């Protein structure tokens, strides 16, 4: 048979595939159409040989190197300290003002060799950052990531002020509010000097001097009540039935009928004004008045100045000095002992001077935290007073009926027994009123035990709130220490001048932004 003729089904032929070609054909058959019974026999024609050669080349190429799947152009790989994350560029582009959302800023960390964005940052924080882009702005801190580390990472990724504010609220404290600064440079420096002790060394010195004046004024107020330092001519004149006395030096008015001449009144006034305590108090009040004037002059908003509680306290603590001084002078010059103001009113004004101790809260943050704790615990304190009122009425009534039959008993009525019930329930126990009967002692025992329980129940709640506010204030200080995005002293100050719990001054107007460069 001619070698070029058709090959029969059962006849051998030299055109059969060689043993070396069988594995190649077995690989290609996986991608070729379903073979027939004749597919293992080749028909000797150039076209078939060319197709077989092409198939062999394709199979050899695929056997040597697997075909790589093309990565979509929108996908981006982010390597955070060895942990790989994949997302879409369109997802990051939802927030173009952030580090990863801005292509130009993101390309600074792009590795062309690895085809990924490499960030040598805290790896446990990035899932929250990535979820921020995926969710459209939801930012959650993982419980195992410390607060300060998480804040630093957020600053690096530059998620924006709105995201930071929502994160602050989520953490449980007030959002940051940047206080506006005065526009004029001299006014701004004076405002920083008086309101923010941490702004400069000179501001710290002014704060220390103010604190010393507060302590000195409180000491003068207390020492002035000692018998050897009492120079209250007005009170002494009441004690001597209208004689306008001077001070402890013994300068008294003449005339036994209670009248005083103008010369004696002037002498008394001069002697009173020349006392060491009066002079010291005058110097302290002068400093307080100077502080008020400087704060008012430097404050950007004059109306908002009077809405700040601490500024109102500063004004209230100096007003009694001028009122009592005017009363002293007016009564020293009074005729026939006719005083213009009663002694009770006079003592009320003198008592208002003790409010100067409230100025300490301006310089001690712990006092402000305590005040915030008490104001937020009004409901618990109200419940405590209600429990106390119920117990006082019950036990006062019970001890009265138990002790009323005893001669010379101290429990003569239920209202008089209220004092004993309050002292017993608060575990003070002065001992001025004590039950003597068996029934009265049983009532007293129950009153003491119930008082301990009533007082102990709301105390942990108040303590927990104080701990919470203290921890929030500590976290706030960590935020305030971070550098501002802008440069300059004003930008750095704007980060420090923020409200955490209760800021000292809140008199920011609409002029002179602290964020100005």
XYZ file of C-alpha atoms in Angstrom:
517
model
C 0.000 0.000 0.000
C 1.186 3.432 -0.910
C 2.435 5.375 2.103
C 0.519 8.475 1.007
C -2.773 6.698 0.721
C -5.479 6.751 3.379
C -4.773 4.817 6.462
C -7.130 2.095 7.439
C -8.603 1.675 10.838
C -6.831 -1.538 11.587
C -3.606 -1.103 9.636
C -0.456 0.177 11.304
C 1.147 3.360 10.082
C 4.281 5.350 10.694
C 2.145 8.454 11.332
C 0.983 7.220 14.724
C 1.891 9.557 17.589
C 5.152 8.732 19.194
C 5.310 7.727 22.863
C 6.906 11.058 23.695
C 3.882 12.885 22.303
C 1.297 10.945 24.263
C 1.611 12.904 27.524
C 1.369 16.126 25.565
C -1.797 15.037 23.852
C -3.217 13.764 27.112
C -2.781 17.254 28.591
C -4.328 18.971 25.641
C -7.311 16.663 25.542
C -8.572 18.356 28.698
C -9.240 21.524 26.726
C -9.999 19.956 23.327
C -13.485 18.872 22.279
C -14.660 15.384 23.153
C -12.528 13.024 21.031
C -13.935 10.354 18.774
C -12.595 6.877 18.255
C -10.357 8.159 15.501
C -8.943 11.129 17.411
C -5.834 9.187 18.461
C -4.891 8.588 14.825
C -3.525 11.497 12.826
C -4.382 12.052 9.184
C -1.151 12.915 7.419
C -1.813 16.374 5.996
C 0.059 19.652 6.474
C -2.929 21.417 7.967
C -3.332 18.824 10.667
C 0.351 18.887 11.477
C 0.298 22.678 11.790
C -2.660 22.581 14.143
C -1.003 19.854 16.205
C 2.174 21.908 16.487
C 0.200 24.941 17.651
C -1.594 22.828 20.221
C 1.701 21.438 21.465
C 3.188 24.931 21.816
C 0.150 26.181 23.710
C 0.170 23.202 26.052
C 3.883 23.552 26.688
C 3.463 27.227 27.541
C 0.603 26.501 29.895
C 2.471 23.618 31.498
C 5.578 25.716 32.118
C 3.799 28.776 33.693
C 0.189 28.979 34.949
C -1.896 31.662 33.374
C -2.240 34.679 35.744
C -5.602 36.221 36.314
C -5.570 39.927 35.678
C -6.236 42.046 38.807
C -9.025 44.595 38.377
C -7.723 48.137 37.996
C -9.994 49.401 40.802
C -8.566 47.064 43.437
C -5.799 48.224 45.778
C -3.763 46.224 48.303
C -2.751 47.843 51.581
C -0.009 46.278 53.693
C -0.143 47.440 57.311
C 2.882 46.115 59.212
C 2.638 42.751 57.432
C -1.155 42.416 57.407
C -2.635 42.697 53.929
C -5.983 44.315 53.238
C -7.720 44.655 49.887
C -10.340 47.182 48.950
C -11.433 49.261 46.000
C -10.104 52.655 45.089
C -13.674 53.838 44.725
C -14.268 52.928 48.382
C -11.330 55.048 49.503
C -12.425 57.872 47.210
C -15.553 58.413 49.332
C -13.425 60.587 51.603
C -10.993 62.389 49.284
C -9.685 64.640 52.037
C -8.151 61.756 53.991
C -4.742 60.141 53.626
C -5.933 57.022 51.811
C -8.704 58.808 49.933
C -6.323 61.253 48.262
C -4.445 59.450 45.449
C -1.519 61.860 45.602
C -0.989 61.342 49.326
C -1.617 57.610 49.070
C 1.008 57.201 46.335
C 3.709 58.360 48.738
C 3.452 54.963 50.427
C 2.991 52.935 47.213
C 5.549 50.220 46.409
C 5.764 49.648 42.649
C 7.759 46.434 43.059
C 5.189 44.848 45.353
C 2.255 46.707 43.805
C 0.823 47.624 47.202
C 0.537 50.484 49.646
C 2.817 49.834 52.607
C 2.078 51.500 55.979
C 4.302 50.844 58.979
C 1.534 51.617 61.477
C -0.420 49.923 64.271
C -2.060 46.902 62.598
C -4.970 46.441 65.008
C -6.267 49.936 64.298
C -6.508 49.660 60.529
C -9.636 47.431 60.449
C -11.533 50.273 62.103
C -10.074 52.745 59.607
C -10.988 50.533 56.662
C -14.503 50.075 58.021
C -14.737 53.853 58.210
C -14.406 53.996 54.413
C -16.631 50.983 53.806
C -19.470 52.151 56.069
C -19.441 55.751 54.955
C -18.130 57.333 58.149
C -18.738 54.944 61.061
C -15.718 54.935 63.371
C -15.425 52.432 66.230
C -12.457 51.847 68.500
C -11.579 48.201 69.220
C -11.721 47.408 72.907
C -8.186 46.004 72.969
C -6.645 49.133 71.405
C -5.655 51.830 73.937
C -7.290 55.205 73.576
C -4.117 57.234 73.056
C -2.762 54.841 70.406
C -6.048 54.901 68.529
C -6.106 58.707 68.553
C -2.566 58.907 67.174
C -3.485 56.520 64.371
C -6.550 58.587 63.501
C -4.353 61.660 63.299
C -2.042 59.846 60.882
C -4.867 58.767 58.574
C -6.353 62.287 58.793
C -9.985 61.216 58.802
C -11.220 64.763 59.409
C -12.642 66.873 62.230
C -16.166 65.536 61.780
C -15.004 61.960 62.255
C -12.985 62.954 65.314
C -15.965 64.758 66.838
C -18.235 61.760 66.326
C -15.562 59.529 67.823
C -15.336 61.795 70.894
C -19.089 61.596 71.388
C -18.979 57.827 70.947
C -16.331 57.611 73.665
C -18.685 59.427 76.036
C -17.425 62.971 76.455
C -18.236 66.362 75.049
C -17.109 67.252 71.549
C -14.202 69.597 71.194
C -15.068 73.232 70.741
C -12.318 75.566 69.732
C -12.653 78.925 71.438
C -12.218 81.954 69.260
C -9.330 84.262 70.042
C -9.399 88.061 69.909
C -8.319 89.623 66.655
C -5.855 92.154 68.023
C -2.501 90.747 69.055
C -2.226 92.634 72.362
C -5.756 91.653 73.363
C -5.083 88.033 72.404
C -1.890 87.894 74.476
C -3.692 89.392 77.474
C -6.556 86.916 77.131
C -4.145 83.979 77.018
C -2.306 85.400 79.998
C -5.422 85.632 82.169
C -7.383 82.601 81.017
C -4.882 79.884 80.146
C -2.006 79.311 82.567
C -0.403 76.711 80.302
C 0.065 79.139 77.409
C 3.331 80.625 78.731
C 5.598 80.873 81.761
C 4.308 84.367 82.513
C 0.738 83.054 82.502
C 1.721 80.398 85.036
C 3.244 83.083 87.278
C 0.053 85.150 87.087
C -1.991 82.076 87.970
C 0.187 81.350 91.017
C -0.077 84.960 92.208
C -3.867 84.865 91.854
C -3.989 81.629 93.816
C -1.913 83.180 96.619
C -4.261 86.158 96.824
C -7.229 83.799 97.116
C -5.607 81.932 100.013
C -4.612 85.187 101.734
C -8.140 86.590 101.478
C -9.606 83.403 102.974
C -7.097 83.508 105.847
C -7.919 87.174 106.515
C -11.633 86.393 106.539
C -11.161 83.620 109.120
C -8.601 85.423 111.309
C -10.776 88.534 111.388
C -13.321 86.693 113.535
C -10.823 86.162 116.384
C -11.525 88.408 119.416
C -8.138 90.089 119.192
C -8.656 91.085 115.539
C -12.307 92.104 115.511
C -12.478 95.657 114.222
C -16.108 95.615 113.250
C -17.196 99.061 114.426
C -20.725 98.477 113.190
C -21.200 95.345 115.308
C -19.596 96.954 118.324
C -21.924 99.923 118.013
C -24.879 97.545 118.237
C -23.358 95.957 121.312
C -22.954 99.361 122.983
C -26.507 100.480 122.117
C -25.629 102.763 119.279
C -22.219 104.123 120.225
C -20.146 104.312 117.092
C -17.076 102.495 118.226
C -13.850 102.268 116.334
C -11.798 99.103 116.583
C -10.006 97.019 119.174
C -7.622 99.867 119.996
C -10.299 101.416 122.224
C -11.204 104.516 120.228
C -14.842 105.131 121.220
C -17.322 107.917 120.658
C -17.995 110.493 123.281
C -21.285 111.210 124.898
C -23.329 108.840 127.010
C -26.549 109.462 125.161
C -25.514 107.332 122.253
C -24.641 110.158 119.866
C -21.340 110.587 118.132
C -19.796 113.688 116.659
C -18.450 113.976 113.154
C -14.857 114.155 114.375
C -15.159 110.915 116.321
C -16.808 109.158 113.396
C -14.007 110.227 111.086
C -11.415 109.068 113.617
C -13.144 105.692 113.931
C -13.270 105.314 110.178
C -9.582 106.147 109.831
C -8.637 103.757 112.622
C -10.765 100.984 111.103
C -9.312 101.587 107.665
C -5.784 101.499 109.006
C -6.016 97.988 110.494
C -3.630 95.341 109.108
C -6.382 92.900 108.200
C -8.394 95.587 106.462
C -5.334 96.692 104.502
C -4.533 93.122 103.480
C -8.104 92.484 102.407
C -8.133 95.726 100.434
C -5.024 94.660 98.520
C -6.600 91.266 97.747
C -9.835 92.858 96.558
C -7.865 95.284 94.399
C -6.136 92.349 92.716
C -9.464 90.579 92.179
C -10.922 93.714 90.615
C -7.899 94.035 88.343
C -8.381 90.440 87.211
C -12.036 91.070 86.387
C -11.218 94.194 84.395
C -8.442 92.501 82.416
C -10.596 89.479 81.634
C -13.465 91.668 80.521
C -11.257 93.869 78.350
C -9.535 90.928 76.657
C -12.670 88.828 76.191
C -13.787 88.718 72.518
C -17.492 88.733 73.422
C -18.471 91.122 76.197
C -21.993 89.709 76.511
C -20.771 86.120 76.740
C -18.420 87.184 79.530
C -21.333 87.468 81.970
C -22.712 84.064 80.982
C -19.663 82.228 82.309
C -20.337 81.001 85.891
C -16.791 81.586 87.124
C -16.843 85.195 85.953
C -20.066 85.741 87.887
C -18.433 84.207 90.962
C -15.486 86.583 90.607
C -17.837 89.563 90.626
C -19.927 88.271 93.519
C -16.929 87.743 95.810
C -15.760 91.369 95.542
C -19.152 93.078 95.828
C -19.581 92.309 99.593
C -16.353 94.173 100.352
C -17.640 97.429 98.921
C -21.099 96.953 100.458
C -19.753 96.275 103.948
C -17.290 99.146 103.614
C -20.117 101.482 102.685
C -22.245 100.220 105.573
C -19.374 100.708 108.018
C -18.759 104.263 106.892
C -22.476 105.116 106.846
C -23.072 103.788 110.348
C -19.956 105.436 111.731
C -21.403 108.737 110.602
C -24.892 107.955 111.884
C -26.510 110.165 114.477
C -28.363 108.995 117.621
C -27.459 105.392 116.847
C -29.899 105.211 113.925
C -28.233 102.659 111.681
C -29.146 102.442 108.045
C -28.903 98.640 107.805
C -29.754 95.979 110.346
C -27.036 93.840 111.861
C -28.462 90.674 110.263
C -28.238 92.122 106.761
C -24.763 93.391 107.507
C -23.600 89.944 108.583
C -25.107 88.367 105.474
C -22.986 90.607 103.287
C -19.937 89.805 105.368
C -20.700 86.109 105.019
C -20.723 86.387 101.232
C -16.992 86.951 101.360
C -16.551 83.262 102.070
C -17.560 82.640 98.449
C -14.007 83.551 97.528
C -13.112 79.964 98.199
C -15.034 79.102 95.022
C -12.297 80.845 93.062
C -10.109 77.841 93.803
C -12.072 75.846 91.241
C -10.552 78.053 88.553
C -7.099 76.710 89.384
C -7.882 73.136 90.497
C -9.359 70.869 87.870
C -10.345 68.254 90.437
C -12.836 70.674 91.964
C -14.458 71.220 88.585
C -14.694 67.470 88.077
C -16.301 67.123 91.499
C -18.815 69.845 90.659
C -19.598 68.106 87.378
C -20.079 64.836 89.242
C -22.505 66.360 91.714
C -24.524 68.114 89.033
C -24.821 64.907 87.031
C -25.819 62.963 90.162
C -28.805 65.137 91.039
C -31.191 62.226 90.594
C -29.212 59.951 92.917
C -28.859 62.699 95.514
C -32.587 63.426 95.306
C -33.372 59.743 95.861
C -31.041 59.773 98.863
C -32.852 62.742 100.394
C -36.221 61.094 99.819
C -35.049 57.931 101.589
C -33.650 60.048 104.388
C -36.893 62.007 104.733
C -38.966 58.826 104.929
C -36.674 57.334 107.555
C -36.575 60.535 109.613
C -40.363 60.764 109.789
C -40.811 57.078 110.628
C -38.137 56.785 113.309
C -38.823 60.200 114.832
C -42.465 59.257 115.299
C -41.556 55.838 116.690
C -39.019 57.157 119.213
C -41.397 59.900 120.337
C -44.133 57.438 121.274
C -41.557 55.124 122.872
C -40.056 57.886 125.046
C -42.989 60.251 125.624
C -43.978 58.671 128.973
C -40.552 59.195 130.528
C -40.073 62.216 132.816
C -37.708 64.935 131.563
C -37.483 63.240 128.200
C -35.673 65.014 125.387
C -38.232 63.770 122.864
C -40.983 66.243 123.701
C -42.495 66.270 120.208
C -42.089 64.647 116.821
C -40.507 67.746 115.205
C -37.927 67.867 118.022
C -37.226 64.182 117.371
C -36.367 64.933 113.741
C -32.945 66.153 114.834
C -32.217 62.893 116.643
C -33.342 60.833 113.636
C -31.145 62.796 111.205
C -28.082 62.572 113.456
C -28.606 58.848 114.006
C -29.264 57.929 110.371
C -26.168 59.810 109.224
C -24.133 57.981 111.929
C -23.011 61.253 113.525
C -24.457 60.689 116.990
C -23.893 63.892 118.967
C -25.389 62.320 122.095
C -27.513 65.324 123.069
C -30.693 63.217 122.691
C -30.605 59.542 123.663
C -33.434 57.044 124.253
C -33.601 55.380 127.675
C -36.428 52.876 127.321
C -36.115 49.444 125.759
C -38.477 50.364 122.943
C -36.576 53.577 122.287
C -33.265 51.717 122.093
C -34.730 49.223 119.614
C -35.975 52.102 117.476
C -32.555 53.756 117.708
C -30.792 50.572 116.613
C -33.068 50.145 113.609
C -32.626 53.817 112.767
C -28.820 53.536 112.772
C -28.747 50.350 110.669
C -31.229 51.681 108.119
C -29.274 54.924 107.916
C -26.093 53.055 107.032
C -27.896 51.166 104.274
C -29.606 54.253 102.883
C -26.398 56.270 102.802
C -24.346 53.456 101.284
C -26.607 52.645 98.336
C -26.160 55.789 96.165
C -22.516 56.405 97.110
C -21.009 53.857 94.639
C -22.987 55.430 91.803
C -21.576 58.868 92.603
C -18.055 57.463 92.967
C -18.312 55.704 89.604
C -19.391 58.930 87.944
C -16.463 60.782 89.471
C -14.106 58.088 88.192
C -15.703 58.317 84.757
C -15.325 62.093 84.527
C -11.780 61.912 85.829
C -10.851 59.332 83.192
C -12.510 61.378 80.464
C -10.563 64.424 81.571
C -7.338 62.431 81.410
C -8.175 61.334 77.888
C -9.003 64.912 77.013
C -5.558 66.018 78.137
C -4.034 63.444 75.797
C -5.957 65.018 72.951
C -4.926 68.521 73.946
C -1.238 67.592 73.858
C -1.358 66.627 70.202
C 0.090 69.184 67.757
C -2.304 71.222 65.691
C -2.576 70.714 61.946
C -1.731 74.330 61.302
C 1.434 76.095 62.296
C 2.070 79.003 64.564
C 1.415 79.758 68.203
C -2.265 80.476 67.649
C -2.822 77.099 66.009
C -1.043 75.327 68.851
C -3.090 77.254 71.378
C -6.342 76.383 69.635
C -5.747 72.730 70.511
C -5.210 73.566 74.154
C -8.163 75.946 74.371
C -10.887 73.302 74.129
C -13.785 72.278 76.310
C -13.577 68.899 77.995
C -15.841 69.161 80.972
C -16.149 72.787 82.008
C -13.753 75.296 80.539
C -12.787 78.292 82.640
C -13.821 80.855 80.062
C -16.247 80.254 77.248
C -16.354 83.761 75.888
C -15.536 83.014 72.298
C -17.080 85.475 69.876
C -17.333 85.157 66.153
C -14.207 87.183 65.569
C -10.625 86.094 65.267
C -10.549 82.391 64.658
C -7.983 80.482 66.646
C -7.417 78.259 63.647
C -6.018 81.117 61.605
C -2.473 80.564 60.513
